[in-house]
PDB file of C-alpha atoms in Angstrom:
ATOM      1  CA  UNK A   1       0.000   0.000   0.000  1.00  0.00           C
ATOM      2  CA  UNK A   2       0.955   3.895  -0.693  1.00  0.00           C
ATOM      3  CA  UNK A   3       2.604   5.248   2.355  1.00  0.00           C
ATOM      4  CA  UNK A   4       0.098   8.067   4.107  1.00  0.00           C
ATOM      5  CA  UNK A   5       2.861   9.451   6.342  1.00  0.00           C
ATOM      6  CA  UNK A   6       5.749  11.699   5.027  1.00  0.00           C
ATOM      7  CA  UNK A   7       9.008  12.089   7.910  1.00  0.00           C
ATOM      8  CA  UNK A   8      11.375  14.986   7.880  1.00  0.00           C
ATOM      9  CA  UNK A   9      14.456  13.295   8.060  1.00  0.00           C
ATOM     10  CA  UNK A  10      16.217  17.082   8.003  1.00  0.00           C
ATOM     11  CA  UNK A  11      19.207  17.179  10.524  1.00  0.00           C
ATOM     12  CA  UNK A  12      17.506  18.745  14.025  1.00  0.00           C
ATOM     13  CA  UNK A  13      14.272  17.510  13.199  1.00  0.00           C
ATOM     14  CA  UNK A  14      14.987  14.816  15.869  1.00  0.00           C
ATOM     15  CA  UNK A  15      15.417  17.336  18.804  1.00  0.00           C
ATOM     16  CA  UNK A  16      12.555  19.756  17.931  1.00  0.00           C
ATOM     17  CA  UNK A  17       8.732  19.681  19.070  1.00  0.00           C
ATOM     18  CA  UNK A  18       7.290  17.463  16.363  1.00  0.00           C
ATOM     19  CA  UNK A  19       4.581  19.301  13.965  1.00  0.00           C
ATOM     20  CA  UNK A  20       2.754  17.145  11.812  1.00  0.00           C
ATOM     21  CA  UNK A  21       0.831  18.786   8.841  1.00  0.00           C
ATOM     22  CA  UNK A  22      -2.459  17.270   8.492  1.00  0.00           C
ATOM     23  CA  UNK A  23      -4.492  17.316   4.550  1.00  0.00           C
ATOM     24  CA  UNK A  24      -7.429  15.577   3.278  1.00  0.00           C
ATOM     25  CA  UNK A  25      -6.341  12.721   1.420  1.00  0.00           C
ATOM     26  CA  UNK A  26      -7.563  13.509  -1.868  1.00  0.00           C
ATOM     27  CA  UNK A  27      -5.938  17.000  -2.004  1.00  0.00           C
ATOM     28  CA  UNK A  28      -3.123  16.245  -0.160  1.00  0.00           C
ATOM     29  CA  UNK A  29      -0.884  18.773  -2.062  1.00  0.00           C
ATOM     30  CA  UNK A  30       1.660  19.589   0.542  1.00  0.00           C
ATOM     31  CA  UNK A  31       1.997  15.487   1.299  1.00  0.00           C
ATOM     32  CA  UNK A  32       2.426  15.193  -2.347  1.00  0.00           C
ATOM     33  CA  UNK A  33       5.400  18.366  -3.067  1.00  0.00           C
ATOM     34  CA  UNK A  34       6.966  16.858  -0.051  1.00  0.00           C
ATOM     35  CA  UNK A  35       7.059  14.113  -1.250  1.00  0.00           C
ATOM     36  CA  UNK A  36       8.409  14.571  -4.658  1.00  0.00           C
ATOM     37  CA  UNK A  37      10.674  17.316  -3.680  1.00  0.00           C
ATOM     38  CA  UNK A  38       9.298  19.785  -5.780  1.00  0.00           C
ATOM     39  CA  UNK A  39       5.299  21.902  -6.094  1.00  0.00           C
ATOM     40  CA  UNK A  40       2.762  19.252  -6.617  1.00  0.00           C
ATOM     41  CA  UNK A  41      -1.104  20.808  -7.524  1.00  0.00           C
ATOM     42  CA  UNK A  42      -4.236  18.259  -7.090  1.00  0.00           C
ATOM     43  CA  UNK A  43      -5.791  18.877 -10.280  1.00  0.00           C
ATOM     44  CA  UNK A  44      -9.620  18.049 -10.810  1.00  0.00           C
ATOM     45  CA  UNK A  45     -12.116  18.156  -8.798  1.00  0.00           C
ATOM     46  CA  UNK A  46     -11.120  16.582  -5.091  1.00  0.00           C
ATOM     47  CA  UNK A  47     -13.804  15.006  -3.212  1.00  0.00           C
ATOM     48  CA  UNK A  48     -13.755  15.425   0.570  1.00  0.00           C
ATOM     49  CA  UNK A  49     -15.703  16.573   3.145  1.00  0.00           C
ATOM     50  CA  UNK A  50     -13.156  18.564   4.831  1.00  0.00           C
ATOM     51  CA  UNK A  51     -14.174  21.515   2.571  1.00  0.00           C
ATOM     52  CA  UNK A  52     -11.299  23.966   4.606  1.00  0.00           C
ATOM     53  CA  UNK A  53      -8.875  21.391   3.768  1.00  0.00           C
ATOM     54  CA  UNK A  54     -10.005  21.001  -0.268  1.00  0.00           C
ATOM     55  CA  UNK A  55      -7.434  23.307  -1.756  1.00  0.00           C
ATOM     56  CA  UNK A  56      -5.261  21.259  -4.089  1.00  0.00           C
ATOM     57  CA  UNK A  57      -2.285  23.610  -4.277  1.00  0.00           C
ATOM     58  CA  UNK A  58       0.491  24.759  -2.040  1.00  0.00           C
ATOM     59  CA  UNK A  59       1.492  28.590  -1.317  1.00  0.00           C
ATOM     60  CA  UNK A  60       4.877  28.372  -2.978  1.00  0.00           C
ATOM     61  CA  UNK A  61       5.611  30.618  -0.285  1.00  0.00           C
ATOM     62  CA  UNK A  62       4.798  29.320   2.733  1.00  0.00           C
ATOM     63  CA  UNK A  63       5.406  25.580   1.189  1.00  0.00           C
ATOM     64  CA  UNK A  64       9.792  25.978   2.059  1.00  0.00           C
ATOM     65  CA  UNK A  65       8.336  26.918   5.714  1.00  0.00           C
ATOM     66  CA  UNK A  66       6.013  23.628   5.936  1.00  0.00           C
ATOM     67  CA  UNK A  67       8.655  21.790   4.269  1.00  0.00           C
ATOM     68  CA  UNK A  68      11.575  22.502   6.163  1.00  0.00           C
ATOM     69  CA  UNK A  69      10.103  22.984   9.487  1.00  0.00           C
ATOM     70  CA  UNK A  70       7.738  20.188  10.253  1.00  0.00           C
ATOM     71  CA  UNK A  71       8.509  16.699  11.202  1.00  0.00           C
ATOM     72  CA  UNK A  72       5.385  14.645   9.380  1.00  0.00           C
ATOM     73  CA  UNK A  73       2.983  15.041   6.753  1.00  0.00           C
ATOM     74  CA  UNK A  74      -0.150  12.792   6.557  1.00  0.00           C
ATOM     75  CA  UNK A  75      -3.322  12.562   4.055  1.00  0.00           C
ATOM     76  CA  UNK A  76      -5.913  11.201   5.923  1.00  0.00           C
ATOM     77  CA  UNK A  77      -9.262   9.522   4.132  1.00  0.00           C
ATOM     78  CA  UNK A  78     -12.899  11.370   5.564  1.00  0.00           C
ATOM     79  CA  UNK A  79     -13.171   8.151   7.606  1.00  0.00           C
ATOM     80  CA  UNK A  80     -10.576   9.571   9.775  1.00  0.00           C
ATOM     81  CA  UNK A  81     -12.495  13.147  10.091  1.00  0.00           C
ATOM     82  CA  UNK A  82     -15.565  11.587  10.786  1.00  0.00           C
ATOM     83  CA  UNK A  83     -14.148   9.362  13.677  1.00  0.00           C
ATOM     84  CA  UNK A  84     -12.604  12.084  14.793  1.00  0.00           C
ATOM     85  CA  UNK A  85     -15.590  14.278  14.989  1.00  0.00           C
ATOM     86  CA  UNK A  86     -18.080  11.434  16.695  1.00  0.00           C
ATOM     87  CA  UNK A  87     -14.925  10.694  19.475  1.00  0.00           C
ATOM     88  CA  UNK A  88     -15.606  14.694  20.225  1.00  0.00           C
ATOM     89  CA  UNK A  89     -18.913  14.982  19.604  1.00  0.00           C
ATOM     90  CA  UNK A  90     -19.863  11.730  22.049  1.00  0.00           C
ATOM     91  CA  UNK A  91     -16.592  12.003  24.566  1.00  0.00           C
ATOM     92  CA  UNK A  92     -16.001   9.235  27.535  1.00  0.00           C
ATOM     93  CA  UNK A  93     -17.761   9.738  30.352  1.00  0.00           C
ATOM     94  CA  UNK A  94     -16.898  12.557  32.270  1.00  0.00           C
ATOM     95  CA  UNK A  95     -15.328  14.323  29.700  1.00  0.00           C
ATOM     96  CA  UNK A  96     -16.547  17.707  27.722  1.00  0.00           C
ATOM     97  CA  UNK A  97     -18.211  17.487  24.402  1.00  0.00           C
ATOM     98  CA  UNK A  98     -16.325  19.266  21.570  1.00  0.00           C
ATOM     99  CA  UNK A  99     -17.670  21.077  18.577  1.00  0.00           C
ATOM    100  CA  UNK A 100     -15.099  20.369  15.645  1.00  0.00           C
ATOM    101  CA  UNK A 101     -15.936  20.102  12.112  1.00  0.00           C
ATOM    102  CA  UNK A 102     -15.055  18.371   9.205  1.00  0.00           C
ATOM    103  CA  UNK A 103     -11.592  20.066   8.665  1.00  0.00           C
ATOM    104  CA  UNK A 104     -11.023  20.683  12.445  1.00  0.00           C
ATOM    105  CA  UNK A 105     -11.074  17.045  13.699  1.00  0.00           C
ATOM    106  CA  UNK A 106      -8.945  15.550  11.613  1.00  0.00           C
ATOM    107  CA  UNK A 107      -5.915  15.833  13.678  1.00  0.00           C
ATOM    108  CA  UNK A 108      -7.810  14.012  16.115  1.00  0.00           C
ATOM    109  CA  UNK A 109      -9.238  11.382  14.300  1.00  0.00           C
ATOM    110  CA  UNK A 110      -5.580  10.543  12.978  1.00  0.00           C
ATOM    111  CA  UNK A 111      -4.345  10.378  16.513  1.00  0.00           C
ATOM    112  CA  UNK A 112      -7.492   7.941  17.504  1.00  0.00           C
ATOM    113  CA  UNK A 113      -6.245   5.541  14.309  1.00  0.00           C
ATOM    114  CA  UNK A 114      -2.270   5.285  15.253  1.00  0.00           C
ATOM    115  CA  UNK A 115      -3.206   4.849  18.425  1.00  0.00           C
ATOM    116  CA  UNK A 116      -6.279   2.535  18.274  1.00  0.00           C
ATOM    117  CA  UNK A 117      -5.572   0.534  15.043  1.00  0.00           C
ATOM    118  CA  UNK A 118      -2.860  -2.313  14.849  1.00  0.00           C
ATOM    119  CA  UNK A 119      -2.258  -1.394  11.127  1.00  0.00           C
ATOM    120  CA  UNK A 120      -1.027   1.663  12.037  1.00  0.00           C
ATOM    121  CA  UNK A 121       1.352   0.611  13.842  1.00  0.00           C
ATOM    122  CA  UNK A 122       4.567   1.596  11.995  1.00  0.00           C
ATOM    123  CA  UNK A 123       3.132   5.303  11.408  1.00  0.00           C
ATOM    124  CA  UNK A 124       2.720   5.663  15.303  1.00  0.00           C
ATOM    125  CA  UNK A 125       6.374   4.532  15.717  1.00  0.00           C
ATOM    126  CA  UNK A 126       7.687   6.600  12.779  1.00  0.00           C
ATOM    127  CA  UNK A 127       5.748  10.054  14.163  1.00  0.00           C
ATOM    128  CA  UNK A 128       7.576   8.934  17.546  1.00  0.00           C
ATOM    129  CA  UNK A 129       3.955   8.380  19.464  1.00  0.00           C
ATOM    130  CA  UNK A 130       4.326   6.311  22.345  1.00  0.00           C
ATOM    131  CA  UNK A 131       2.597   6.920  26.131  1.00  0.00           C
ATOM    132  CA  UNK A 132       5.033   9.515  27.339  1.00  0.00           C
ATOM    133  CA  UNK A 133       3.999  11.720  24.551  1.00  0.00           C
ATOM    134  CA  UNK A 134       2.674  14.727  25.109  1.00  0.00           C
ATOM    135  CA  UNK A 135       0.039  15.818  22.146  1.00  0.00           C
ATOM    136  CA  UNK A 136      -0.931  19.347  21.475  1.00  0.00           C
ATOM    137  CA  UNK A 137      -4.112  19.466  18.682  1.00  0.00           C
ATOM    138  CA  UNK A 138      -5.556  22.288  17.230  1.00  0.00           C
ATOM    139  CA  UNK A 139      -9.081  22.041  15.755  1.00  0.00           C
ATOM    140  CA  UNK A 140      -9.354  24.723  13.246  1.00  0.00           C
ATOM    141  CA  UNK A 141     -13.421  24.747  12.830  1.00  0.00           C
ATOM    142  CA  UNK A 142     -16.690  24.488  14.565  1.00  0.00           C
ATOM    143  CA  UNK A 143     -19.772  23.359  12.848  1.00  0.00           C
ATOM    144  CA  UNK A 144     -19.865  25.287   9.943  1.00  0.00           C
ATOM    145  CA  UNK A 145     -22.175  23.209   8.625  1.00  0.00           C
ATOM    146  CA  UNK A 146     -24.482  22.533  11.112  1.00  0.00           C
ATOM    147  CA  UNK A 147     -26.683  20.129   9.434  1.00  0.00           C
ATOM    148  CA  UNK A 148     -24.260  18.395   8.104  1.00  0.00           C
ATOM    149  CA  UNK A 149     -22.281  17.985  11.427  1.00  0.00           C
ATOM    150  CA  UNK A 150     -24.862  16.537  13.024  1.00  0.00           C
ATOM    151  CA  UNK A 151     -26.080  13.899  10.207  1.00  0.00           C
ATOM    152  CA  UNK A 152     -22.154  12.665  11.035  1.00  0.00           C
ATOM    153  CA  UNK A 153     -21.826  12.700  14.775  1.00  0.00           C
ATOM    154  CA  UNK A 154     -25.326  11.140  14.609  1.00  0.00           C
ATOM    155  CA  UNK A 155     -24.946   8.276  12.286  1.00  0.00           C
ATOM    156  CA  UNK A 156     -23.866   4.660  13.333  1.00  0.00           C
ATOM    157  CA  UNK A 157     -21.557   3.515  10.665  1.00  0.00           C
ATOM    158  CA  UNK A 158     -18.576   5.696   9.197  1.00  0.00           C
TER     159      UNK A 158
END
């Protein structure tokens, strides 16, 4: 299978706070440029429903920045939004619901599958996750679409 996680093997990378760049997987541009070593732009029509994340093209500006200075890059399918979003939306026991949408809860749906999943092992190890890690996620949207959020955090199956 095609890898879905991208390491910065830069020299220093190792010692610094690990940032790990986050895309839909089906306009996963900055993944893709990364990857290839050079601007890669998603061209058609990308289907995901992480709408904030559907761009297809990198700032060739800010791309050196996200290049040089994070230590992952991952494309996640909407499965992983949409776990993400019902683990929020419907938290353990005790804990505080979260509003995050579509784009916004994909960090934390990724971190439920390396975690959670066996076949995800070798990601987790590669990103360096293990249980004295200390995770810092940033959800970048509400429920901008309302009715749409909560046909997902509603439904059974993803």
């Amino acid at each position: 299978t095609e890898k879905n996680i991208e390491k910065n093997t830069e020299k220093g990378a190792e010692k610094a706070p690990k940032v790990t760049i986050i895309e839909a997987d089906e306009a996963a541009c900055i993944f893709e440029s990364v990857k290839h070593g050079e601007l890669i732009a998603i061209g058609g029509n990308p289907q995901t429903i992480m709408a904030g994340l559907n761009c297809g093209e990198t700032n060739r500006w800010i791309f050196p920045v996200l290049r040089d200075f994070s230590s992952n890059f991952a494309r996640c399918p909407d499965w992983v939004t949409v776990r993400g979003m019902r683990k929020l939306a419907h938290p353990e026991s005790g804990d505080e619901k979260v509003v995050s949408g579509e784009s916004g809860a994909v960090g934390f749906g990724l971190l439920l599958a390396l975690c959670q999943d066996r076949e995800y092992a070798e990601e987790k190890e590669q990103m360096g996750l293990d249980k004295d890690s200390v995770i810092l996620l940033f959800s970048t949207e509400g429920d901008t679409d309302p009715e749409n959020y909560k046909r997902i955090v509603n439904e059974k199956e993803v």
